[in-house]
PDB file of C-alpha atoms in Angstrom:
ATOM      1  CA  UNK A   1      18.480  13.555  -3.060  1.00 51.00           C
ATOM      2  CA  UNK A   2      15.414  11.469  -3.913  1.00 51.00           C
ATOM      3  CA  UNK A   3      16.777  10.397  -7.263  1.00 52.00           C
ATOM      4  CA  UNK A   4      20.135   9.351  -5.837  1.00 54.00           C
ATOM      5  CA  UNK A   5      18.981   7.112  -2.959  1.00 54.00           C
ATOM      6  CA  UNK A   6      18.975   3.888  -5.050  1.00 51.00           C
ATOM      7  CA  UNK A   7      22.614   4.414  -6.023  1.00 52.00           C
ATOM      8  CA  UNK A   8      23.657   5.030  -2.398  1.00 50.00           C
ATOM      9  CA  UNK A   9      21.836   1.940  -1.094  1.00 53.00           C
ATOM     10  CA  UNK A  10      23.385  -0.159  -3.836  1.00 53.00           C
ATOM     11  CA  UNK A  11      26.846   1.290  -3.358  1.00 52.00           C
ATOM     12  CA  UNK A  12      30.091  -0.425  -2.603  1.00 49.00           C
ATOM     13  CA  UNK A  13      31.148  -1.938   0.694  1.00 56.00           C
ATOM     14  CA  UNK A  14      33.712   0.810   0.978  1.00 47.00           C
ATOM     15  CA  UNK A  15      31.043   3.523   0.906  1.00 48.00           C
ATOM     16  CA  UNK A  16      28.991   1.658   3.567  1.00 47.00           C
ATOM     17  CA  UNK A  17      31.986   1.356   5.844  1.00 51.00           C
ATOM     18  CA  UNK A  18      32.154   5.126   6.112  1.00 46.00           C
ATOM     19  CA  UNK A  19      29.002   4.930   8.278  1.00 45.00           C
ATOM     20  CA  UNK A  20      28.739   3.202  11.578  1.00 53.00           C
ATOM     21  CA  UNK A  21      26.034   0.887  10.346  1.00 76.00           C
ATOM     22  CA  UNK A  22      23.573   0.363   7.587  1.00 84.00           C
ATOM     23  CA  UNK A  23      20.792   1.137   9.894  1.00 87.00           C
ATOM     24  CA  UNK A  24      22.146   4.593  10.588  1.00 89.00           C
ATOM     25  CA  UNK A  25      22.504   5.186   6.833  1.00 88.00           C
ATOM     26  CA  UNK A  26      18.825   4.217   6.339  1.00 91.00           C
ATOM     27  CA  UNK A  27      17.712   6.455   9.191  1.00 92.00           C
ATOM     28  CA  UNK A  28      19.542   9.368   7.676  1.00 92.00           C
ATOM     29  CA  UNK A  29      18.274   8.864   4.198  1.00 93.00           C
ATOM     30  CA  UNK A  30      14.733   8.242   5.337  1.00 94.00           C
ATOM     31  CA  UNK A  31      14.733  11.518   7.305  1.00 93.00           C
ATOM     32  CA  UNK A  32      16.026  13.440   4.292  1.00 92.00           C
ATOM     33  CA  UNK A  33      13.484  11.696   2.002  1.00 94.00           C
ATOM     34  CA  UNK A  34      10.634  12.712   4.314  1.00 93.00           C
ATOM     35  CA  UNK A  35      11.825  16.295   4.236  1.00 92.00           C
ATOM     36  CA  UNK A  36      12.350  16.315   0.503  1.00 90.00           C
ATOM     37  CA  UNK A  37       8.876  14.841  -0.163  1.00 89.00           C
ATOM     38  CA  UNK A  38       7.245  17.865   1.405  1.00 84.00           C
ATOM     39  CA  UNK A  39       8.974  20.037  -1.227  1.00 87.00           C
ATOM     40  CA  UNK A  40       8.444  18.121  -4.446  1.00 85.00           C
ATOM     41  CA  UNK A  41       4.698  18.395  -4.720  1.00 81.00           C
ATOM     42  CA  UNK A  42       3.489  14.776  -4.508  1.00 81.00           C
ATOM     43  CA  UNK A  43      -0.060  15.962  -4.328  1.00 79.00           C
ATOM     44  CA  UNK A  44      -0.003  17.639  -7.668  1.00 79.00           C
ATOM     45  CA  UNK A  45       2.664  15.767  -9.560  1.00 85.00           C
ATOM     46  CA  UNK A  46       2.307  12.091 -10.439  1.00 86.00           C
ATOM     47  CA  UNK A  47       5.976  11.963 -11.350  1.00 88.00           C
ATOM     48  CA  UNK A  48       6.959  13.290  -7.925  1.00 90.00           C
ATOM     49  CA  UNK A  49       4.805  10.763  -6.198  1.00 91.00           C
ATOM     50  CA  UNK A  50       6.268   7.974  -8.209  1.00 91.00           C
ATOM     51  CA  UNK A  51       9.790   9.099  -7.457  1.00 93.00           C
ATOM     52  CA  UNK A  52       9.186   9.369  -3.759  1.00 94.00           C
ATOM     53  CA  UNK A  53       7.442   5.950  -3.523  1.00 95.00           C
ATOM     54  CA  UNK A  54      10.288   4.368  -5.535  1.00 95.00           C
ATOM     55  CA  UNK A  55      12.774   5.856  -3.078  1.00 95.00           C
ATOM     56  CA  UNK A  56      10.879   4.655  -0.051  1.00 96.00           C
ATOM     57  CA  UNK A  57      10.581   1.216  -1.580  1.00 96.00           C
ATOM     58  CA  UNK A  58      14.338   1.106  -2.026  1.00 95.00           C
ATOM     59  CA  UNK A  59      15.020   2.315   1.504  1.00 95.00           C
ATOM     60  CA  UNK A  60      12.769  -0.316   2.992  1.00 95.00           C
ATOM     61  CA  UNK A  61      13.953  -3.180   0.833  1.00 93.00           C
ATOM     62  CA  UNK A  62      15.801  -4.897   3.720  1.00 91.00           C
ATOM     63  CA  UNK A  63      13.360  -5.042   6.708  1.00 91.00           C
ATOM     64  CA  UNK A  64      16.101  -6.123   9.080  1.00 87.00           C
ATOM     65  CA  UNK A  65      17.942  -2.852   8.401  1.00 88.00           C
ATOM     66  CA  UNK A  66      14.982  -0.686   9.478  1.00 90.00           C
ATOM     67  CA  UNK A  67      14.982   0.939  12.892  1.00 91.00           C
ATOM     68  CA  UNK A  68      11.594   1.603  14.501  1.00 91.00           C
ATOM     69  CA  UNK A  69      11.915   5.277  13.718  1.00 93.00           C
ATOM     70  CA  UNK A  70      12.558   4.542  10.038  1.00 94.00           C
ATOM     71  CA  UNK A  71       9.560   2.196   9.982  1.00 94.00           C
ATOM     72  CA  UNK A  72       7.274   4.753  11.560  1.00 93.00           C
ATOM     73  CA  UNK A  73       8.546   7.467   9.188  1.00 95.00           C
ATOM     74  CA  UNK A  74       8.088   5.243   6.184  1.00 96.00           C
ATOM     75  CA  UNK A  75       4.517   4.287   7.179  1.00 95.00           C
ATOM     76  CA  UNK A  76       3.548   7.901   7.689  1.00 95.00           C
ATOM     77  CA  UNK A  77       5.126   9.012   4.350  1.00 96.00           C
ATOM     78  CA  UNK A  78       3.707   6.151   2.510  1.00 96.00           C
ATOM     79  CA  UNK A  79       0.215   6.858   3.628  1.00 95.00           C
ATOM     80  CA  UNK A  80       0.534  10.582   2.851  1.00 95.00           C
ATOM     81  CA  UNK A  81       1.952  10.094  -0.660  1.00 96.00           C
ATOM     82  CA  UNK A  82      -0.337   7.306  -1.664  1.00 96.00           C
ATOM     83  CA  UNK A  83      -3.297   9.294  -0.374  1.00 94.00           C
ATOM     84  CA  UNK A  84      -2.274  12.273  -2.502  1.00 91.00           C
ATOM     85  CA  UNK A  85      -1.546  10.146  -5.555  1.00 92.00           C
ATOM     86  CA  UNK A  86      -4.844   8.278  -5.353  1.00 92.00           C
ATOM     87  CA  UNK A  87      -6.683  11.493  -6.225  1.00 87.00           C
ATOM     88  CA  UNK A  88      -5.116  11.535  -9.658  1.00 87.00           C
ATOM     89  CA  UNK A  89      -4.644   7.803 -10.286  1.00 92.00           C
ATOM     90  CA  UNK A  90      -1.728   5.347  -9.594  1.00 94.00           C
ATOM     91  CA  UNK A  91      -0.051   3.573 -12.512  1.00 93.00           C
ATOM     92  CA  UNK A  92       1.287   0.013 -12.395  1.00 93.00           C
ATOM     93  CA  UNK A  93       4.920   1.008 -11.577  1.00 93.00           C
ATOM     94  CA  UNK A  94       3.886   3.323  -8.728  1.00 94.00           C
ATOM     95  CA  UNK A  95       1.474   0.756  -7.373  1.00 96.00           C
ATOM     96  CA  UNK A  96       4.277  -1.924  -7.346  1.00 96.00           C
ATOM     97  CA  UNK A  97       6.593   0.464  -5.427  1.00 95.00           C
ATOM     98  CA  UNK A  98       3.963   1.178  -2.843  1.00 97.00           C
ATOM     99  CA  UNK A  99       3.103  -2.513  -2.509  1.00 97.00           C
ATOM    100  CA  UNK A 100       6.741  -3.464  -2.160  1.00 97.00           C
ATOM    101  CA  UNK A 101       7.072  -0.978   0.677  1.00 97.00           C
ATOM    102  CA  UNK A 102       3.958  -2.313   2.427  1.00 96.00           C
ATOM    103  CA  UNK A 103       5.322  -5.832   2.083  1.00 95.00           C
ATOM    104  CA  UNK A 104       8.696  -4.982   3.507  1.00 95.00           C
ATOM    105  CA  UNK A 105       7.254  -3.000   6.430  1.00 94.00           C
ATOM    106  CA  UNK A 106       4.987  -5.948   7.319  1.00 92.00           C
ATOM    107  CA  UNK A 107       8.197  -8.049   7.697  1.00 92.00           C
ATOM    108  CA  UNK A 108       9.860  -5.392   9.828  1.00 91.00           C
ATOM    109  CA  UNK A 109       9.963  -5.459  13.671  1.00 88.00           C
ATOM    110  CA  UNK A 110       6.969  -3.274  14.359  1.00 88.00           C
ATOM    111  CA  UNK A 111       4.676  -5.741  12.729  1.00 84.00           C
ATOM    112  CA  UNK A 112       6.501  -9.087  12.704  1.00 76.00           C
ATOM    113  CA  UNK A 113       7.346  -8.952  16.364  1.00 70.00           C
ATOM    114  CA  UNK A 114       3.682  -9.615  17.365  1.00 62.00           C
ATOM    115  CA  UNK A 115       3.491  -6.444  19.361  1.00 59.00           C
ATOM    116  CA  UNK A 116      -0.064  -5.201  18.720  1.00 55.00           C
ATOM    117  CA  UNK A 117      -0.294  -1.573  17.653  1.00 66.00           C
ATOM    118  CA  UNK A 118      -3.793  -0.708  16.370  1.00 68.00           C
ATOM    119  CA  UNK A 119      -2.714   2.724  15.266  1.00 77.00           C
ATOM    120  CA  UNK A 120      -0.059   1.391  12.841  1.00 81.00           C
ATOM    121  CA  UNK A 121      -2.502  -1.346  11.741  1.00 80.00           C
ATOM    122  CA  UNK A 122      -5.036   1.357  10.949  1.00 84.00           C
ATOM    123  CA  UNK A 123      -2.571   3.463   9.038  1.00 90.00           C
ATOM    124  CA  UNK A 124      -1.483   0.544   6.974  1.00 90.00           C
ATOM    125  CA  UNK A 125      -5.046  -0.526   6.211  1.00 89.00           C
ATOM    126  CA  UNK A 126      -5.913   3.122   5.189  1.00 93.00           C
ATOM    127  CA  UNK A 127      -2.867   3.233   2.913  1.00 95.00           C
ATOM    128  CA  UNK A 128      -3.833   0.023   1.188  1.00 95.00           C
ATOM    129  CA  UNK A 129      -7.390   1.255   0.751  1.00 94.00           C
ATOM    130  CA  UNK A 130      -6.126   4.459  -0.874  1.00 95.00           C
ATOM    131  CA  UNK A 131      -3.751   2.517  -3.096  1.00 96.00           C
ATOM    132  CA  UNK A 132      -6.722   0.493  -4.368  1.00 95.00           C
ATOM    133  CA  UNK A 133      -8.692   3.622  -4.974  1.00 94.00           C
ATOM    134  CA  UNK A 134      -5.861   5.157  -7.014  1.00 94.00           C
ATOM    135  CA  UNK A 135      -5.308   1.984  -9.050  1.00 95.00           C
ATOM    136  CA  UNK A 136      -8.819   2.155 -10.490  1.00 94.00           C
ATOM    137  CA  UNK A 137      -9.236   5.879 -10.537  1.00 91.00           C
ATOM    138  CA  UNK A 138      -9.548   5.995 -14.290  1.00 87.00           C
ATOM    139  CA  UNK A 139     -11.091   2.535 -14.806  1.00 90.00           C
ATOM    140  CA  UNK A 140     -14.346   1.820 -16.620  1.00 88.00           C
ATOM    141  CA  UNK A 141     -17.093  -0.360 -15.205  1.00 85.00           C
ATOM    142  CA  UNK A 142     -16.122  -4.011 -15.347  1.00 87.00           C
ATOM    143  CA  UNK A 143     -12.336  -3.416 -15.114  1.00 91.00           C
ATOM    144  CA  UNK A 144     -10.084  -4.542 -12.289  1.00 92.00           C
ATOM    145  CA  UNK A 145      -6.413  -4.227 -11.349  1.00 95.00           C
ATOM    146  CA  UNK A 146      -4.273  -6.048  -8.911  1.00 95.00           C
ATOM    147  CA  UNK A 147      -0.865  -6.204  -7.249  1.00 96.00           C
ATOM    148  CA  UNK A 148       0.697  -9.073  -5.352  1.00 95.00           C
ATOM    149  CA  UNK A 149       3.694  -9.220  -3.094  1.00 95.00           C
ATOM    150  CA  UNK A 150       4.883 -11.692  -0.471  1.00 92.00           C
ATOM    151  CA  UNK A 151       2.879 -10.069   2.329  1.00 92.00           C
ATOM    152  CA  UNK A 152       0.038  -8.347   0.459  1.00 93.00           C
ATOM    153  CA  UNK A 153      -2.428  -9.193  -2.194  1.00 94.00           C
ATOM    154  CA  UNK A 154      -4.787  -6.551  -3.494  1.00 95.00           C
ATOM    155  CA  UNK A 155      -7.465  -6.417  -6.159  1.00 93.00           C
ATOM    156  CA  UNK A 156      -9.654  -3.492  -6.998  1.00 93.00           C
ATOM    157  CA  UNK A 157     -12.823  -3.882  -9.071  1.00 91.00           C
ATOM    158  CA  UNK A 158     -14.862  -1.156 -10.688  1.00 89.00           C
ATOM    159  CA  UNK A 159     -18.196  -2.804 -11.261  1.00 84.00           C
ATOM    160  CA  UNK A 160     -21.080  -1.932 -13.551  1.00 81.00           C
ATOM    161  CA  UNK A 161     -24.561  -3.643 -13.650  1.00 76.00           C
ATOM    162  CA  UNK A 162     -23.122  -6.461 -15.643  1.00 76.00           C
ATOM    163  CA  UNK A 163     -20.354  -7.315 -13.162  1.00 78.00           C
ATOM    164  CA  UNK A 164     -22.012  -6.569  -9.806  1.00 71.00           C
ATOM    165  CA  UNK A 165     -22.763 -10.213  -9.221  1.00 70.00           C
ATOM    166  CA  UNK A 166     -19.128 -11.258  -9.743  1.00 71.00           C
ATOM    167  CA  UNK A 167     -17.094 -13.113  -7.066  1.00 68.00           C
ATOM    168  CA  UNK A 168     -14.643 -10.536  -5.808  1.00 80.00           C
ATOM    169  CA  UNK A 169     -11.763 -12.834  -4.948  1.00 80.00           C
ATOM    170  CA  UNK A 170      -7.991 -12.607  -4.718  1.00 82.00           C
ATOM    171  CA  UNK A 171      -5.796 -14.955  -6.712  1.00 77.00           C
ATOM    172  CA  UNK A 172      -5.371 -17.021  -3.565  1.00 75.00           C
ATOM    173  CA  UNK A 173      -9.092 -17.659  -3.522  1.00 75.00           C
ATOM    174  CA  UNK A 174      -9.797 -15.449  -0.446  1.00 75.00           C
ATOM    175  CA  UNK A 175     -12.458 -12.809  -0.912  1.00 75.00           C
ATOM    176  CA  UNK A 176     -16.168 -12.403  -1.009  1.00 73.00           C
ATOM    177  CA  UNK A 177     -18.887 -13.818  -3.284  1.00 71.00           C
ATOM    178  CA  UNK A 178     -22.602 -13.075  -3.619  1.00 68.00           C
ATOM    179  CA  UNK A 179     -22.556  -9.583  -2.170  1.00 71.00           C
ATOM    180  CA  UNK A 180     -26.099  -8.527  -1.688  1.00 69.00           C
ATOM    181  CA  UNK A 181     -27.413  -6.095  -4.312  1.00 68.00           C
ATOM    182  CA  UNK A 182     -28.625  -3.904  -1.534  1.00 70.00           C
ATOM    183  CA  UNK A 183     -25.084  -3.485  -0.216  1.00 72.00           C
ATOM    184  CA  UNK A 184     -23.742  -2.465  -3.637  1.00 67.00           C
ATOM    185  CA  UNK A 185     -26.708  -0.133  -4.072  1.00 67.00           C
ATOM    186  CA  UNK A 186     -26.088   1.513  -0.674  1.00 69.00           C
ATOM    187  CA  UNK A 187     -22.372   1.877  -1.529  1.00 68.00           C
ATOM    188  CA  UNK A 188     -23.380   4.548  -4.075  1.00 61.00           C
ATOM    189  CA  UNK A 189     -24.391   2.639  -7.189  1.00 57.00           C
ATOM    190  CA  UNK A 190     -28.129   2.911  -6.945  1.00 61.00           C
ATOM    191  CA  UNK A 191     -30.394   0.259  -8.353  1.00 60.00           C
ATOM    192  CA  UNK A 192     -29.534  -1.392 -11.644  1.00 67.00           C
ATOM    193  CA  UNK A 193     -33.161  -1.478 -12.624  1.00 65.00           C
ATOM    194  CA  UNK A 194     -34.545   1.141 -14.937  1.00 59.00           C
ATOM    195  CA  UNK A 195     -31.663   3.631 -14.956  1.00 57.00           C
ATOM    196  CA  UNK A 196     -28.025   4.344 -15.417  1.00 56.00           C
ATOM    197  CA  UNK A 197     -26.464   3.829 -11.979  1.00 61.00           C
ATOM    198  CA  UNK A 198     -22.980   4.844 -11.022  1.00 68.00           C
ATOM    199  CA  UNK A 199     -20.270   2.288 -10.976  1.00 79.00           C
ATOM    200  CA  UNK A 200     -19.426   0.670  -7.632  1.00 83.00           C
ATOM    201  CA  UNK A 201     -15.846   0.003  -6.514  1.00 88.00           C
ATOM    202  CA  UNK A 202     -15.072  -3.171  -4.611  1.00 89.00           C
ATOM    203  CA  UNK A 203     -11.597  -3.453  -3.065  1.00 91.00           C
ATOM    204  CA  UNK A 204     -10.358  -6.635  -1.475  1.00 91.00           C
ATOM    205  CA  UNK A 205      -6.938  -6.966   0.238  1.00 92.00           C
ATOM    206  CA  UNK A 206      -5.115  -9.505   2.390  1.00 90.00           C
ATOM    207  CA  UNK A 207      -2.245  -8.289   4.590  1.00 90.00           C
ATOM    208  CA  UNK A 208       0.014 -10.496   6.659  1.00 87.00           C
ATOM    209  CA  UNK A 209       1.256  -9.544  10.159  1.00 78.00           C
ATOM    210  CA  UNK A 210      -1.157  -6.649  10.505  1.00 73.00           C
ATOM    211  CA  UNK A 211      -3.611  -7.772  13.114  1.00 62.00           C
ATOM    212  CA  UNK A 212      -1.888  -8.970  16.318  1.00 52.00           C
ATOM    213  CA  UNK A 213      -3.763 -10.093  19.393  1.00 53.00           C
ATOM    214  CA  UNK A 214      -3.553  -7.799  22.378  1.00 55.00           C
ATOM    215  CA  UNK A 215      -3.559 -10.756  24.792  1.00 55.00           C
ATOM    216  CA  UNK A 216      -1.139 -13.382  23.602  1.00 54.00           C
ATOM    217  CA  UNK A 217       0.862 -11.682  20.814  1.00 56.00           C
ATOM    218  CA  UNK A 218      -0.578 -13.941  18.072  1.00 60.00           C
ATOM    219  CA  UNK A 219       0.199 -12.738  14.604  1.00 62.00           C
ATOM    220  CA  UNK A 220      -2.561 -13.196  12.004  1.00 71.00           C
ATOM    221  CA  UNK A 221      -3.700 -11.807   8.669  1.00 79.00           C
ATOM    222  CA  UNK A 222      -6.166  -9.078   7.931  1.00 82.00           C
ATOM    223  CA  UNK A 223      -8.764  -9.452   5.166  1.00 84.00           C
ATOM    224  CA  UNK A 224      -9.905  -6.008   4.186  1.00 87.00           C
ATOM    225  CA  UNK A 225     -12.969  -5.376   1.994  1.00 86.00           C
ATOM    226  CA  UNK A 226     -14.195  -1.865   1.083  1.00 88.00           C
ATOM    227  CA  UNK A 227     -17.152  -0.765  -0.996  1.00 84.00           C
ATOM    228  CA  UNK A 228     -17.616   2.703  -2.559  1.00 80.00           C
ATOM    229  CA  UNK A 229     -19.168   4.598  -5.347  1.00 70.00           C
ATOM    230  CA  UNK A 230     -17.493   7.058  -7.742  1.00 60.00           C
ATOM    231  CA  UNK A 231     -14.177   6.931  -5.927  1.00 55.00           C
ATOM    232  CA  UNK A 232     -15.636   7.401  -2.375  1.00 59.00           C
ATOM    233  CA  UNK A 233     -15.470   4.588   0.165  1.00 61.00           C
TER     234      UNK A 233
END
């Protein structure tokens, strides 16, 4: 099922007319994908995680075709699979699929409508943090990786003593500079003086449509910065 979803979504108009609506088709396939994901071992197989995330990315490609139930299901599945995959590392293609899904969901009704939902906001922020962790799971000190979509920009840095004083910025210029050494030390790296401290991870992300005001429904962006040592945040 998981491997055939892309061909179904990209099928002919005739095949789509056999269903009452595209939204019903997406709902049906999303439900089956969620069920299938529990059986394919995304926590132990990088290939399974990649396949599931590609499928979810395909299903969520048109935000206007997503019912609220499909959006909620996709958010939950995305968080679970990315969290599992982060333990073993996330390659560029898998990261791109996850980021595309995040971007599409941020354009869908649950976020773009301006209706504040702190639970969903928290789930999305947690997923993005896990994605960043997985992207640099096998990195060396001084390396960084990034992914950019219409609604999300993410950069993850694994710093060593030579790069701890860097400006941790997104390509758009947003980010943080001059982080206090004490903050990086407290994050798990220990002092750079007279020893071999652990590397410290700095993860910076900007998400659109995530933080909505409770009072007036204003939609704004979320700038997310996480610090951690040796894979922990």
